[in-house]
Amino acid sequence: MRSISAVLDDLEGVLEELAAADLDAVAPAARYTVLERLETAARRQIAVSHTVVAGLEQLPGWPAPHI
């Protein structure tokens, strides 16, 4: 299994590619599919974040000190 850090590096790289993508090259009707897939990915990312927070709540010293 790959490290979380490596997976996050890949995610950040893909997000940079998406941000730089030429959406004008995508047919208008296909943009709805692009939007749908991006929204699904965003919801999945939020769910993963919630899992991380839930795991933190189980650690000694939670809540984390304010920085």
XYZ file of C-alpha atoms in Angstrom:
67
model
C 0.000 0.000 0.000
C 1.275 3.474 -0.895
C 1.788 6.105 1.750
C -0.917 8.664 2.423
C 1.611 11.371 1.593
C 2.225 9.886 -1.867
C -1.501 9.588 -2.549
C -2.073 13.205 -1.459
C 0.806 14.316 -3.700
C -0.948 12.600 -6.619
C -4.271 14.210 -5.705
C -2.696 17.661 -5.581
C -1.039 17.054 -8.952
C -4.294 15.976 -10.548
C -6.077 19.008 -9.100
C -3.414 21.251 -10.636
C -3.985 19.539 -14.000
C -7.739 20.037 -13.704
C -7.297 23.695 -12.804
C -5.146 24.186 -15.904
C -7.441 22.205 -18.217
C -8.947 23.982 -21.206
C -12.673 23.712 -20.573
C -13.352 25.515 -23.840
C -12.201 22.317 -25.550
C -15.020 20.383 -23.851
C -18.354 20.322 -25.641
C -21.010 22.302 -23.777
C -23.165 19.223 -23.145
C -20.147 17.292 -21.859
C -19.430 20.042 -19.330
C -22.432 18.848 -17.332
C -20.756 15.455 -17.025
C -17.507 17.152 -16.009
C -19.364 19.130 -13.354
C -21.169 16.033 -12.089
C -17.915 14.100 -11.763
C -16.184 17.001 -10.011
C -19.075 17.325 -7.544
C -18.981 13.588 -6.833
C -15.220 13.742 -6.253
C -15.639 16.745 -3.941
C -18.245 14.903 -1.851
C -15.980 11.868 -1.616
C -13.092 14.068 -0.481
C -15.294 15.593 2.228
C -16.287 12.107 3.404
C -12.617 11.123 3.669
C -11.919 14.318 5.641
C -14.710 13.430 8.061
C -13.163 9.992 8.540
C -9.819 11.626 9.361
C -11.462 13.949 11.896
C -13.363 11.055 13.476
C -10.077 9.199 13.876
C -8.460 12.231 15.494
C -11.256 12.381 18.038
C -10.151 8.956 19.284
C -6.570 10.064 19.965
C -5.356 11.118 23.401
C -5.109 14.876 23.693
C -8.118 15.599 21.508
C -9.167 18.282 20.922
C -5.960 19.538 19.452
C -4.563 22.694 21.025
C -5.407 25.912 19.223
C -2.511 27.040 17.051
